[in-house]
Amino acid sequence: MSSDPRALLQELRVQAEARVQAGAASLDELTHDRESSNDDDEHDPEGVTLSSEWSRLTGLAEAAASELRQVDDALARVDAGTYGVCANCGRPIPAARLQARPFAEYCVACAEKLGH
């Protein structure tokens, strides 16, 4: 992991923001396709239905927005001087966990206990 968590988190933020914007653009495009389509795509035996594509894109957009919020929260913890400290027990979060999940808020034991 980078010795500078802020730099890593900023990079993750840029990537998550790009996914949020791409998801919004894809959903806008699909909305336009749904409005201009008078086909009954739910009964079209070929290809993916507009409804299933809508569900898939919505899930991806929600996941990107969630990650963006988590990264923003981690950046706030960096600013507050609490990054890398478990929000539940107050012990340091192991470096390996932060490397795998840079926006981790809890140590492994607390995350398991809390269901995160």
GROMACS .gro file of C-alpha atoms in nm:
model
  116
    1MET     CA    1   0.000   0.000   0.000
    2SER     CA    2   0.114   0.352  -0.064
    3SER     CA    3   0.266   0.522   0.238
    4ASP     CA    4   0.025   0.807   0.167
    5PRO     CA    5  -0.331   0.687   0.227
    6ARG     CA    6  -0.469   1.021   0.099
    7ALA     CA    7  -0.309   0.968  -0.245
    8LEU     CA    8  -0.449   0.616  -0.271
    9LEU     CA    9  -0.793   0.727  -0.155
   10GLN     CA   10  -0.791   1.021  -0.398
   11GLU     CA   11  -0.712   0.777  -0.680
   12LEU     CA   12  -0.993   0.545  -0.568
   13ARG     CA   13  -1.225   0.845  -0.550
   14VAL     CA   14  -1.147   0.943  -0.910
   15GLN     CA   15  -1.217   0.586  -1.023
   16ALA     CA   16  -1.543   0.561  -0.825
   17GLU     CA   17  -1.658   0.903  -0.949
   18ALA     CA   18  -1.591   0.794  -1.308
   19ARG     CA   19  -1.802   0.480  -1.252
   20VAL     CA   20  -2.082   0.689  -1.100
   21GLN     CA   21  -2.081   0.921  -1.402
   22ALA     CA   22  -2.059   0.633  -1.650
   23GLY     CA   23  -2.348   0.458  -1.474
   24ALA     CA   24  -2.561   0.772  -1.484
   25ALA     CA   25  -2.486   0.817  -1.855
   26SER     CA   26  -2.574   0.453  -1.928
   27LEU     CA   27  -2.899   0.481  -1.733
   28ASP     CA   28  -2.986   0.803  -1.917
   29GLU     CA   29  -2.919   0.631  -2.248
   30LEU     CA   30  -3.129   0.331  -2.148
   31THR     CA   31  -3.411   0.560  -2.034
   32HIS     CA   32  -3.403   0.722  -2.377
   33ASP     CA   33  -3.405   0.378  -2.543
   34ARG     CA   34  -3.703   0.269  -2.330
   35GLU     CA   35  -3.897   0.585  -2.416
   36SER     CA   36  -3.833   0.550  -2.789
   37SER     CA   37  -3.900   0.176  -2.798
   38ASN     CA   38  -4.250   0.052  -2.852
   39ASP     CA   39  -4.139  -0.310  -2.868
   40ASP     CA   40  -4.244  -0.554  -2.603
   41ASP     CA   41  -3.889  -0.637  -2.500
   42GLU     CA   42  -4.002  -0.860  -2.216
   43HIS     CA   43  -4.114  -1.117  -2.470
   44ASP     CA   44  -3.827  -1.079  -2.715
   45PRO     CA   45  -3.646  -1.414  -2.726
   46GLU     CA   46  -3.322  -1.254  -2.848
   47GLY     CA   47  -3.089  -1.040  -2.643
   48VAL     CA   48  -3.118  -0.883  -2.303
   49THR     CA   49  -3.443  -0.716  -2.210
   50LEU     CA   50  -3.441  -0.345  -2.133
   51SER     CA   51  -3.575  -0.422  -1.785
   52SER     CA   52  -3.296  -0.664  -1.700
   53GLU     CA   53  -3.037  -0.420  -1.837
   54TRP     CA   54  -3.196  -0.145  -1.626
   55SER     CA   55  -3.164  -0.364  -1.316
   56ARG     CA   56  -2.802  -0.448  -1.395
   57LEU     CA   57  -2.704  -0.085  -1.458
   58THR     CA   58  -2.890   0.034  -1.149
   59GLY     CA   59  -2.701  -0.218  -0.935
   60LEU     CA   60  -2.367  -0.108  -1.080
   61ALA     CA   61  -2.453   0.261  -1.026
   62GLU     CA   62  -2.557   0.197  -0.665
   63ALA     CA   63  -2.236   0.003  -0.596
   64ALA     CA   64  -2.023   0.285  -0.741
   65ALA     CA   65  -2.211   0.547  -0.538
   66SER     CA   66  -2.166   0.338  -0.223
   67GLU     CA   67  -1.792   0.305  -0.284
   68LEU     CA   68  -1.767   0.679  -0.347
   69ARG     CA   69  -1.935   0.747  -0.011
   70GLN     CA   70  -1.699   0.504   0.163
   71VAL     CA   71  -1.393   0.669   0.006
   72ASP     CA   72  -1.521   1.015   0.102
   73ASP     CA   73  -1.574   0.891   0.458
   74ALA     CA   74  -1.219   0.751   0.464
   75LEU     CA   75  -1.080   1.084   0.338
   76ALA     CA   76  -1.268   1.257   0.620
   77ARG     CA   77  -1.103   1.016   0.867
   78VAL     CA   78  -0.762   1.104   0.718
   79ASP     CA   79  -0.840   1.473   0.776
   80ALA     CA   80  -0.957   1.400   1.130
   81GLY     CA   81  -0.649   1.190   1.208
   82THR     CA   82  -0.854   0.877   1.270
   83TYR     CA   83  -0.777   0.689   0.947
   84GLY     CA   84  -0.656   0.337   1.024
   85VAL     CA   85  -0.820   0.331   1.367
   86CYS     CA   86  -1.116   0.099   1.420
   87ALA     CA   87  -1.433   0.304   1.470
   88ASN     CA   88  -1.564   0.040   1.708
   89CYS     CA   89  -1.280  -0.071   1.934
   90GLY     CA   90  -1.026   0.207   1.876
   91ARG     CA   91  -0.741  -0.032   1.793
   92PRO     CA   92  -0.529   0.011   1.480
   93ILE     CA   93  -0.666  -0.152   1.165
   94PRO     CA   94  -0.397  -0.390   1.033
   95ALA     CA   95  -0.203  -0.264   0.731
   96ALA     CA   96  -0.299  -0.577   0.533
   97ARG     CA   97  -0.669  -0.495   0.579
   98LEU     CA   98  -0.616  -0.135   0.473
   99GLN     CA   99  -0.421  -0.257   0.170
  100ALA     CA  100  -0.707  -0.488   0.070
  101ARG     CA  101  -0.979  -0.240   0.165
  102PRO     CA  102  -0.834   0.114   0.190
  103PHE     CA  103  -1.162   0.261   0.310
  104ALA     CA  104  -1.208   0.007   0.591
  105GLU     CA  105  -1.365   0.163   0.899
  106TYR     CA  106  -1.336  -0.141   1.126
  107CYS     CA  107  -1.072  -0.398   1.212
  108VAL     CA  108  -1.148  -0.752   1.095
  109ALA     CA  109  -1.281  -0.871   1.432
  110CYS     CA  110  -1.519  -0.576   1.470
  111ALA     CA  111  -1.628  -0.594   1.105
  112GLU     CA  112  -1.720  -0.961   1.156
  113LYS     CA  113  -1.900  -0.883   1.483
  114LEU     CA  114  -2.092  -0.595   1.327
  115GLY     CA  115  -2.166  -0.778   1.003
  116HIS     CA  116  -1.974  -0.537   0.780
   0.00000   0.00000   0.00000
